[in-house]
Tab-separated table of C-alpha atoms and ligand atoms in Angstrom:
chain	number	residue	atom	x	y	z
A	1	MET	CA	86.197	68.490	76.339
A	2	TYR	CA	87.336	68.077	72.765
A	3	LYS	CA	90.525	67.069	71.050
A	4	PHE	CA	91.721	67.390	67.473
A	5	VAL	CA	92.562	64.196	65.638
A	6	ILE	CA	94.832	64.847	62.664
A	7	ASN	CA	95.925	62.352	60.053
A	8	GLY	CA	99.129	63.949	58.843
A	9	GLY	CA	100.629	64.090	55.402
A	10	LYS	CA	97.792	65.600	53.356
A	11	ARG	CA	98.877	68.239	50.851
A	12	LEU	CA	97.066	71.543	51.397
A	13	SER	CA	95.738	73.622	48.525
A	14	GLY	CA	92.952	76.101	47.807
A	15	ASN	CA	91.618	79.243	49.452
A	16	VAL	CA	91.085	80.139	53.077
A	17	VAL	CA	89.245	83.236	54.263
A	18	ILE	CA	90.642	85.095	57.263
A	19	SER	CA	88.377	86.279	60.099
A	20	GLY	CA	88.364	89.593	61.949
A	21	ALA	CA	91.222	90.286	64.357
A	22	LYS	CA	90.748	88.876	67.854
A	23	ASN	CA	93.102	91.372	69.473
A	24	ALA	CA	91.429	94.315	67.752
A	25	SER	CA	87.939	93.113	68.800
A	26	LEU	CA	89.075	92.863	72.408
A	27	ALA	CA	89.986	96.574	72.324
A	28	LEU	CA	87.087	97.819	70.168
A	29	MET	CA	84.460	96.253	72.435
A	30	PRO	CA	85.464	98.052	75.666
A	31	ALA	CA	85.910	101.295	73.702
A	32	THR	CA	82.103	101.349	73.300
A	33	LEU	CA	81.880	101.974	77.071
A	34	LEU	CA	83.009	105.535	76.301
A	35	ALA	CA	79.614	106.634	74.913
A	36	PRO	CA	75.951	105.675	75.318
A	37	GLY	CA	74.215	104.094	72.340
A	38	THR	CA	74.119	101.130	70.008
A	39	PHE	CA	77.366	100.330	68.196
A	40	ARG	CA	77.759	97.910	65.313
A	41	ILE	CA	81.152	96.331	64.734
A	42	ASP	CA	81.440	94.387	61.498
A	43	ASN	CA	83.943	91.581	60.844
A	44	THR	CA	83.861	90.428	64.462
A	45	PRO	CA	85.193	86.879	64.872
A	46	ASP	CA	83.133	84.301	66.747
A	47	LEU	CA	85.722	83.219	69.312
A	48	ARG	CA	85.864	82.238	72.946
A	49	ASP	CA	87.798	85.402	73.910
A	50	VAL	CA	85.184	87.554	72.187
A	51	SER	CA	82.419	85.802	74.122
A	52	THR	CA	84.365	86.255	77.363
A	53	MET	CA	84.595	89.991	76.619
A	54	SER	CA	80.860	89.973	75.762
A	55	GLN	CA	80.134	88.376	79.134
A	56	LEU	CA	82.221	91.028	80.857
A	57	MET	CA	80.443	93.831	78.978
A	58	GLU	CA	77.097	92.293	79.975
A	59	THR	CA	78.195	92.121	83.612
A	60	LEU	CA	78.772	95.880	83.344
A	61	GLY	CA	75.215	96.343	82.036
A	62	ALA	CA	75.778	96.473	78.259
A	63	ARG	CA	73.872	94.263	75.828
A	64	VAL	CA	75.957	92.390	73.293
A	65	SER	CA	74.943	90.172	70.391
A	66	LEU	CA	76.684	88.631	67.407
A	67	ASN	CA	74.781	87.997	64.198
A	68	GLY	CA	77.136	86.397	61.682
A	69	LYS	CA	80.075	88.784	61.699
A	70	LEU	CA	78.059	91.776	62.881
A	71	GLN	CA	78.379	92.513	66.546
A	72	THR	CA	75.933	94.894	68.212
A	73	ILE	CA	76.732	96.489	71.562
A	74	ASP	CA	74.218	98.642	73.401
A	75	THR	CA	75.944	100.540	76.201
A	76	ARG	CA	72.944	102.567	77.400
A	77	GLY	CA	72.354	100.309	80.395
A	78	VAL	CA	75.903	100.305	81.799
A	79	ASN	CA	75.575	100.662	85.574
A	80	ASN	CA	78.277	98.449	87.097
A	81	PHE	CA	81.968	99.286	87.025
A	82	GLU	CA	83.541	96.111	88.314
A	83	ALA	CA	85.391	93.469	86.250
A	84	PRO	CA	85.284	90.349	88.458
A	85	TYR	CA	88.132	87.897	89.001
A	86	GLU	CA	86.094	85.046	87.464
A	87	LEU	CA	86.202	86.739	84.048
A	88	VAL	CA	89.590	88.469	84.224
A	89	LYS	CA	91.324	85.195	85.116
A	90	LYS	CA	89.897	83.680	81.919
A	91	MET	CA	91.211	86.499	79.773
A	92	ARG	CA	93.813	89.132	80.621
A	93	ALA	CA	92.532	91.544	77.969
A	94	SER	CA	89.644	92.202	80.388
A	95	ILE	CA	91.894	94.912	81.810
A	96	TYR	CA	90.917	96.989	78.761
A	97	VAL	CA	87.737	98.077	80.592
A	98	LEU	CA	89.859	100.001	83.138
A	99	GLY	CA	90.570	103.067	80.984
A	100	PRO	CA	87.102	103.594	79.472
A	101	LEU	CA	85.198	103.000	82.746
A	102	LEU	CA	87.469	105.375	84.629
A	103	ALA	CA	87.259	108.051	81.915
A	104	ARG	CA	83.479	107.963	81.568
A	105	TYR	CA	82.264	107.063	85.065
A	106	GLY	CA	85.154	108.211	87.265
A	107	TYR	CA	85.485	104.772	88.855
A	108	ALA	CA	86.650	101.309	87.898
A	109	LYS	CA	87.345	98.168	89.876
A	110	VAL	CA	89.195	95.540	87.865
A	111	SER	CA	90.646	92.286	89.117
A	112	MET	CA	94.440	92.004	88.794
A	113	PRO	CA	95.068	89.543	85.947
A	114	GLY	CA	97.844	87.532	87.685
A	115	GLY	CA	100.309	85.343	85.757
A	116	CYS	CA	99.663	83.483	82.553
A	117	ALA	CA	100.688	80.182	80.992
A	118	TRP	CA	104.010	81.545	79.774
A	119	GLY	CA	105.082	83.487	82.860
A	120	PRO	CA	104.492	86.838	84.533
A	121	ARG	CA	102.676	89.480	82.536
A	122	PRO	CA	102.626	92.661	84.616
A	123	VAL	CA	100.090	95.459	84.255
A	124	ASN	CA	102.194	98.169	85.931
A	125	LEU	CA	102.201	100.328	82.794
A	126	HIS	CA	98.395	100.361	82.670
A	127	ILE	CA	98.258	101.472	86.303
A	128	GLU	CA	101.024	104.060	85.947
A	129	GLY	CA	99.281	105.445	82.861
A	130	MET	CA	96.021	105.973	84.786
A	131	GLU	CA	97.936	107.610	87.652
A	132	LYS	CA	99.689	109.990	85.250
A	133	LEU	CA	96.236	110.982	83.979
A	134	GLY	CA	95.381	111.946	87.558
A	135	ALA	CA	93.565	108.858	88.823
A	136	GLU	CA	93.961	107.671	92.384
A	137	VAL	CA	94.745	103.972	92.115
A	138	THR	CA	94.781	101.490	94.994
A	139	LEU	CA	95.262	97.738	95.065
A	140	ASP	CA	92.907	95.908	97.395
A	141	SER	CA	92.118	92.192	97.745
A	142	GLY	CA	93.426	91.420	94.275
A	143	TYR	CA	91.607	94.313	92.643
A	144	ILE	CA	92.794	97.522	90.987
A	145	ILE	CA	90.534	100.315	92.172
A	146	ALA	CA	90.829	103.562	90.230
A	147	ARG	CA	89.041	106.834	90.881
A	148	ALA	CA	89.096	110.295	89.321
A	149	LYS	CA	86.563	113.136	89.108
A	150	ARG	CA	87.863	113.913	85.655
A	151	LEU	CA	91.109	112.723	84.156
A	152	ASN	CA	93.673	115.309	83.079
A	153	GLY	CA	95.802	115.034	79.957
A	154	ALA	CA	99.457	114.189	80.609
A	155	ARG	CA	102.744	113.246	78.984
A	156	ILE	CA	103.253	109.502	79.344
A	157	ASN	CA	106.396	107.810	78.136
A	158	PHE	CA	106.314	104.016	78.276
A	159	ASP	CA	109.594	102.271	79.177
A	160	VAL	CA	108.432	99.215	77.245
A	161	SER	CA	106.287	99.229	74.119
A	162	SER	CA	102.979	97.776	75.324
A	163	VAL	CA	99.954	97.090	73.150
A	164	GLY	CA	97.550	96.864	76.087
A	165	ALA	CA	98.853	99.869	78.042
A	166	THR	CA	98.831	102.069	74.908
A	167	GLY	CA	95.246	101.038	74.165
A	168	ASN	CA	94.082	101.515	77.737
A	169	VAL	CA	95.674	104.951	78.091
A	170	MET	CA	94.247	106.019	74.722
A	171	MET	CA	90.752	105.013	75.852
A	172	ALA	CA	91.196	106.950	79.094
A	173	ALA	CA	92.758	110.046	77.535
A	174	VAL	CA	90.066	110.657	74.904
A	175	LEU	CA	87.733	112.021	77.615
A	176	ALA	CA	90.450	113.670	79.751
A	177	LYS	CA	90.763	117.428	80.105
A	178	GLY	CA	93.544	118.683	77.836
A	179	MET	CA	96.321	117.051	75.841
A	180	THR	CA	97.884	113.661	76.348
A	181	VAL	CA	101.094	112.672	74.590
A	182	ILE	CA	101.990	108.976	74.632
A	183	GLY	CA	105.674	108.324	73.956
A	184	ASN	CA	106.935	104.890	72.859
A	185	ALA	CA	103.346	104.077	71.921
A	186	ALA	CA	102.606	100.673	70.390
A	187	LEU	CA	102.451	100.669	66.576
A	188	GLU	CA	100.428	97.456	66.262
A	189	PRO	CA	97.609	97.533	63.666
A	190	GLU	CA	95.120	96.617	66.418
A	191	ILE	CA	96.009	99.849	68.246
A	192	VAL	CA	95.662	101.839	65.026
A	193	ALA	CA	92.228	100.233	64.517
A	194	LEU	CA	91.232	101.169	68.059
A	195	GLY	CA	92.380	104.757	67.455
A	196	GLU	CA	90.432	104.963	64.190
A	197	PHE	CA	87.310	103.712	65.972
A	198	LEU	CA	87.753	106.278	68.757
A	199	LYS	CA	88.110	109.007	66.092
A	200	ARG	CA	84.833	107.866	64.532
A	201	MET	CA	83.304	108.317	67.984
A	202	GLY	CA	84.517	111.934	68.006
A	203	ALA	CA	87.929	111.570	69.656
A	204	ARG	CA	90.811	113.807	68.558
A	205	ILE	CA	93.876	111.652	68.011
A	206	ASP	CA	97.038	112.246	65.981
A	207	GLY	CA	100.036	110.057	65.253
A	208	LEU	CA	98.351	106.657	65.109
A	209	GLY	CA	100.812	104.044	63.875
A	210	THR	CA	103.777	106.132	65.058
A	211	SER	CA	105.559	106.001	68.412
A	212	THR	CA	104.101	109.358	69.501
A	213	VAL	CA	100.327	109.484	69.803
A	214	THR	CA	98.736	112.794	70.736
A	215	ILE	CA	95.209	112.981	72.113
A	216	GLU	CA	93.215	116.122	72.730
A	217	GLY	CA	90.519	115.233	75.239
A	218	VAL	CA	86.866	116.024	74.448
A	219	ASP	CA	83.862	116.375	76.769
A	220	GLU	CA	81.898	113.547	75.246
A	221	LEU	CA	81.919	110.959	72.501
A	222	HIS	CA	79.089	109.490	70.461
A	223	ARG	CA	78.096	106.078	69.136
A	224	SER	CA	79.565	104.899	65.850
A	225	ASP	CA	79.942	101.845	63.624
A	226	PHE	CA	83.202	100.236	62.594
A	227	LYS	CA	84.641	97.455	60.471
A	228	ASN	CA	87.250	95.371	62.238
A	229	ILE	CA	90.589	94.633	60.556
A	230	PRO	CA	91.607	91.085	59.517
A	231	ASP	CA	93.474	88.843	61.959
A	232	ARG	CA	97.156	88.968	61.001
A	233	ILE	CA	98.103	86.085	63.302
A	234	GLU	CA	95.441	83.801	61.852
A	235	ALA	CA	96.653	84.774	58.357
A	236	GLY	CA	100.246	84.093	59.413
A	237	THR	CA	99.338	80.702	60.863
A	238	PHE	CA	97.699	79.609	57.585
A	239	LEU	CA	100.707	80.853	55.629
A	240	VAL	CA	102.998	78.722	57.770
A	241	ALA	CA	100.601	75.792	57.177
A	242	GLY	CA	101.006	76.467	53.449
A	243	ALA	CA	104.808	76.551	53.751
A	244	MET	CA	104.837	73.271	55.700
A	245	ALA	CA	102.089	71.295	53.989
A	246	GLY	CA	101.373	72.992	50.633
A	247	GLY	CA	100.766	72.885	47.701
A	248	LYS	CA	99.711	76.333	46.942
A	249	ILE	CA	97.239	78.156	49.134
A	250	LYS	CA	95.626	81.550	48.939
A	251	VAL	CA	95.002	83.360	52.197
A	252	ALA	CA	92.125	85.712	51.390
A	253	ASP	CA	90.607	88.746	53.134
A	254	CYS	CA	93.826	89.585	54.950
A	255	GLU	CA	95.989	92.717	55.026
A	256	PRO	CA	99.408	91.844	53.532
A	257	SER	CA	101.042	95.030	54.836
A	258	HIS	CA	100.336	93.865	58.418
A	259	ILE	CA	102.433	90.714	57.958
A	260	SER	CA	105.393	91.996	55.965
A	261	SER	CA	108.034	90.783	58.465
A	262	LEU	CA	106.578	87.266	58.329
A	263	LEU	CA	106.308	87.318	54.530
A	264	SER	CA	109.965	88.198	54.101
A	265	LYS	CA	110.978	85.416	56.525
A	266	LEU	CA	108.792	82.927	54.626
A	267	GLU	CA	110.538	83.970	51.406
A	268	GLU	CA	113.926	83.462	53.064
A	269	ALA	CA	112.720	79.976	54.015
A	270	GLY	CA	112.186	79.301	50.325
A	271	ALA	CA	108.423	79.802	49.961
A	272	LYS	CA	107.100	81.622	46.882
A	273	ILE	CA	104.884	84.490	47.959
A	274	SER	CA	102.684	86.743	45.882
A	275	THR	CA	100.469	89.438	47.331
A	276	ASP	CA	97.370	91.204	46.158
A	277	LYS	CA	95.477	94.067	47.776
A	278	ASP	CA	93.820	91.772	50.324
A	279	SER	CA	95.301	88.316	49.830
A	280	VAL	CA	98.565	86.402	49.924
A	281	THR	CA	99.321	83.280	47.919
A	282	ILE	CA	102.023	80.931	49.130
A	283	GLU	CA	103.690	78.028	47.367
A	284	ALA	CA	105.572	75.663	49.617
A	285	PRO	CA	109.308	75.288	49.013
A	286	ASP	CA	110.738	71.897	47.979
A	287	LYS	CA	112.894	72.106	51.055
A	288	ILE	CA	112.404	74.498	53.947
A	289	LEU	CA	115.543	76.562	54.538
A	290	PRO	CA	116.567	77.405	58.111
A	291	VAL	CA	115.809	81.028	59.029
A	292	ASP	CA	116.546	82.734	62.351
A	293	ILE	CA	113.986	85.060	63.846
A	294	SER	CA	113.869	87.368	66.829
A	295	THR	CA	110.484	88.520	68.060
A	296	ALA	CA	109.925	92.266	68.366
A	297	PRO	CA	107.093	94.767	68.665
A	298	TYR	CA	105.332	95.621	65.384
A	299	PRO	CA	106.475	95.864	62.632
A	300	GLY	CA	108.974	93.234	63.821
A	301	PHE	CA	108.345	89.496	63.871
A	302	PRO	CA	105.327	88.922	66.179
A	303	THR	CA	105.750	86.912	69.375
A	304	ASP	CA	102.316	85.474	68.548
A	305	MET	CA	103.927	83.722	65.519
A	306	GLN	CA	106.997	82.378	67.362
A	307	ALA	CA	105.524	78.957	68.225
A	308	GLN	CA	104.329	78.424	64.654
A	309	TRP	CA	107.773	79.414	63.344
A	310	ILE	CA	109.424	76.782	65.564
A	311	ALA	CA	107.027	74.186	64.082
A	312	LEU	CA	108.042	75.286	60.570
A	313	MET	CA	111.770	75.300	61.382
A	314	SER	CA	111.536	71.824	62.876
A	315	ARG	CA	111.052	70.630	59.276
A	316	SER	CA	113.842	72.750	57.811
A	317	VAL	CA	117.064	71.384	56.333
A	318	GLY	CA	119.366	72.979	58.912
A	319	SER	CA	119.628	74.785	62.237
A	320	SER	CA	117.880	77.994	63.172
A	321	VAL	CA	117.919	80.294	66.186
A	322	ILE	CA	114.638	81.627	67.539
A	323	THR	CA	114.994	84.476	70.041
A	324	GLU	CA	111.993	85.527	72.130
A	325	THR	CA	112.401	89.118	73.297
A	326	ILE	CA	108.832	89.919	74.406
A	327	TYR	CA	107.965	87.011	76.728
A	328	PHE	CA	111.179	85.287	77.820
A	329	ASP	CA	109.448	82.072	78.985
A	330	ARG	CA	107.117	81.607	76.056
A	331	PHE	CA	108.294	78.113	75.076
A	332	LYS	CA	105.636	75.799	76.567
A	333	HIS	CA	105.041	74.349	73.096
A	334	VAL	CA	108.607	73.033	72.845
A	335	PRO	CA	108.286	69.925	75.092
A	336	GLU	CA	105.134	68.956	73.176
A	337	LEU	CA	106.852	69.472	69.802
A	338	LEU	CA	109.636	67.190	71.068
A	339	ARG	CA	106.984	64.482	71.559
A	340	LEU	CA	106.291	64.803	67.837
A	341	GLY	CA	109.965	64.228	67.058
A	342	ALA	CA	111.175	67.818	66.742
A	343	ASP	CA	114.729	68.639	67.832
A	344	VAL	CA	114.639	71.874	69.805
A	345	GLU	CA	116.802	73.053	72.665
A	346	VAL	CA	115.819	76.044	74.777
A	347	LYS	CA	118.390	78.094	76.670
A	348	GLU	CA	116.911	81.064	78.477
A	349	ASN	CA	115.005	83.007	75.812
A	350	VAL	CA	116.585	81.288	72.812
A	351	ALA	CA	115.479	78.129	71.049
A	352	ILE	CA	117.863	76.288	68.739
A	353	VAL	CA	115.867	74.279	66.240
A	354	LYS	CA	117.528	71.517	64.258
A	355	GLY	CA	115.401	70.450	61.342
A	356	VAL	CA	114.390	66.771	61.233
A	357	ARG	CA	113.438	64.704	58.183
A	358	PHE	CA	110.198	63.425	59.697
A	359	LEU	CA	107.867	64.342	62.490
A	360	LYS	CA	106.001	61.391	64.009
A	361	ALA	CA	102.452	61.461	65.314
A	362	ALA	CA	101.848	61.478	69.071
A	363	LYS	CA	99.340	62.587	71.630
A	364	VAL	CA	100.161	66.164	72.670
A	365	MET	CA	98.655	68.764	74.934
A	366	SER	CA	97.918	72.418	74.203
A	367	THR	CA	99.109	74.818	76.868
A	368	ASP	CA	98.061	78.123	75.343
A	369	LEU	CA	96.607	79.583	72.191
A	370	ARG	CA	99.625	79.906	69.895
A	371	ALA	CA	101.232	76.754	71.328
A	372	SER	CA	98.107	74.873	70.165
A	373	ALA	CA	98.519	76.337	66.692
A	374	SER	CA	102.107	75.070	66.495
A	375	LEU	CA	101.021	71.556	67.525
A	376	ILE	CA	98.314	71.475	64.875
A	377	LEU	CA	100.815	72.648	62.237
A	378	ALA	CA	103.230	69.913	63.266
A	379	GLY	CA	100.388	67.369	63.282
A	380	LEU	CA	99.515	68.296	59.682
A	381	VAL	CA	102.901	67.023	58.485
A	382	ALA	CA	103.608	64.302	61.072
A	383	GLU	CA	103.450	60.688	59.957
A	384	GLY	CA	100.420	59.002	61.484
A	385	THR	CA	97.563	60.202	63.665
A	386	THR	CA	98.291	63.079	66.026
A	387	GLU	CA	95.896	63.953	68.832
A	388	VAL	CA	95.961	67.488	70.199
A	389	LEU	CA	94.259	67.699	73.601
A	390	ARG	CA	92.678	70.777	75.240
A	391	VAL	CA	91.435	72.448	72.089
A	392	TYR	CA	89.689	75.105	74.171
A	393	HIS	CA	92.943	77.068	73.989
A	394	MET	CA	92.688	77.073	70.197
A	395	ASP	CA	89.059	78.172	70.339
A	396	ARG	CA	90.098	81.359	72.141
A	397	GLY	CA	91.632	82.760	68.985
A	398	TYR	CA	90.958	80.726	65.833
A	399	GLU	CA	87.486	80.660	64.317
A	400	ARG	CA	86.391	77.218	63.034
A	401	ILE	CA	90.028	76.213	62.535
A	402	GLU	CA	89.276	72.589	61.686
A	403	GLU	CA	86.662	73.565	59.055
A	404	LYS	CA	89.065	76.024	57.468
A	405	LEU	CA	91.877	73.453	57.406
A	406	ARG	CA	89.545	70.791	55.983
A	407	GLY	CA	88.644	73.276	53.239
A	408	LEU	CA	92.326	73.175	52.270
A	409	GLY	CA	92.400	69.372	52.233
A	410	ALA	CA	93.637	68.598	55.743
A	411	ASP	CA	92.333	65.524	57.549
A	412	ILE	CA	91.412	66.964	60.939
A	413	GLU	CA	88.424	66.265	63.170
A	414	ARG	CA	87.187	67.691	66.453
A	415	VAL	CA	86.342	64.733	68.643
A	416	GLN	CA	84.765	64.600	72.095
A	417	SER	CA	87.310	63.479	74.669
A	418	ASP	CA	87.433	62.686	78.401
A	419	GLU	CA	91.167	63.241	78.476
A	420	PHE	CA	92.349	66.426	80.110
B	1	UD1	C1	99.109	91.900	73.367
B	1	UD1	C2	98.379	90.796	72.640
B	1	UD1	C3	99.158	89.491	72.711
B	1	UD1	C4	100.589	89.705	72.221
B	1	UD1	C5	101.245	90.885	72.942
B	1	UD1	C6	102.604	91.241	72.380
B	1	UD1	C7	96.076	91.472	72.964
B	1	UD1	C8	94.768	91.186	73.595
B	1	UD1	N1	97.076	90.643	73.256
B	1	UD1	O1	99.191	91.530	74.730
B	1	UD1	O2	98.505	88.534	71.900
B	1	UD1	O3	101.356	88.538	72.480
B	1	UD1	O4	100.413	92.050	72.794
B	1	UD1	O5	102.505	91.519	71.019
B	1	UD1	O6	96.198	92.388	72.182
B	1	UD1	N2	104.533	94.830	79.951
B	1	UD1	C9	104.957	95.340	81.158
B	1	UD1	N3	104.044	96.036	81.911
B	1	UD1	C10	102.760	96.245	81.517
B	1	UD1	C11	102.344	95.718	80.265
B	1	UD1	C12	103.269	95.023	79.511
B	1	UD1	O7	106.100	95.179	81.555
B	1	UD1	O8	102.001	96.897	82.236
B	1	UD1	C13	105.487	94.081	79.118
B	1	UD1	C14	105.059	92.618	78.913
B	1	UD1	O9	105.476	91.796	79.996
B	1	UD1	C15	105.754	92.285	77.618
B	1	UD1	C16	105.696	93.609	76.837
B	1	UD1	O10	105.458	94.616	77.809
B	1	UD1	O11	107.085	91.926	77.824
B	1	UD1	C17	104.645	93.681	75.769
B	1	UD1	O12	103.393	93.316	76.316
B	1	UD1	P1	102.040	93.980	75.799
B	1	UD1	O13	102.276	94.590	74.461
B	1	UD1	O14	101.479	94.839	76.861
B	1	UD1	O15	101.114	92.702	75.639
B	1	UD1	P2	99.547	92.624	75.824
B	1	UD1	O16	98.910	93.914	75.479
B	1	UD1	O17	99.239	92.009	77.147
């Protein structure tokens, strides 16, 4: 076990380079199950979730390696169609193998993901999507078992905009017979990246990045290479670090258009922002102004930046209202932020944050990935030495976070720890 030890109060400045998008990688990797061959995916981040997906792909018979940022996946040996509980419980995105296995092999057995740290996260839309495409789906001993000789194109209208269900149905529909129309499709850049990759493999897809995605099924796909997009949540997290603890920092190798809702909120909070083709520079405000946010599907304010925004607002000069509309219970970071001296009250899916003049160091515990990020951000500005336990959550989605922060002047170390 490791913990982060942070001596707060260092001013951040300089450049930080953003890694490839975790959530795009987790969709691109299973997409390779749709064709035999050796795929190379550039700009792959070296993260715990990516290695969990690699393990899952290897369990299915693929060979996966990562050399620097270049990931190679050889799917010629795939001969097992079961995603076991042991891996799915580690990472819900494992459900992404359902669509491609079913489409290519006519059978998939995937463990039900169950709940997660911030409450129930159903997969009904994934299952309903497969059924609409003609699969017979049963639930048995905690597993989703899906069968179909060949999937048939269908009209699928999601009640809720879902990143995962859109991606899964897209991966199933590309090999289905006939046309599929997905209504209320997710617009997230990671889904657009997945669609672009599928097109490179020979899929026929229209409407990517809009709420109606049309897919004309083909008989087979072929291997292809792809360059992953930058991680917009990692970029956003460093920008919030800049707003809280800058100085002036440049967030390089990112895609500014993917974070426009965050950038305008940071400007409202008083930060000076300038963007280039692939970078954003932020200058911290003298005082952080209170800014309300409400999370929403892309291009709205991302739920994956809500915890970091609460950390930022806890240092603002007034009161702000943070409304979580995607995951109502996603506030596990709040009790830990209170230990650092923040003043936050949660009522149902709304957090009222009253800015405080100082945060004070404490020992705090990560509960999930983005919660960990908010604790580290708070630790960077807290007076004294903050210890953040359970850094394995952070390692799921941030590549070498402590090295990157040290590069900006932060005093943060990863230290072995017996504490759990
Ligand atoms: C993805 C992201 C996650 C992000 C989330 C929302 C990945 C690997 N993860 O998760 O980081 O926080 O998008 O931006 O890309 N829902 C249902 N039934 C379903 C599926 C979803 O009701 O079958 C609901 C969820 O409970 C939630 C909403 O739809 O309220 C959006 O969830 P979804 O977009 O599916 O999230 P994930 O794809 O799991």
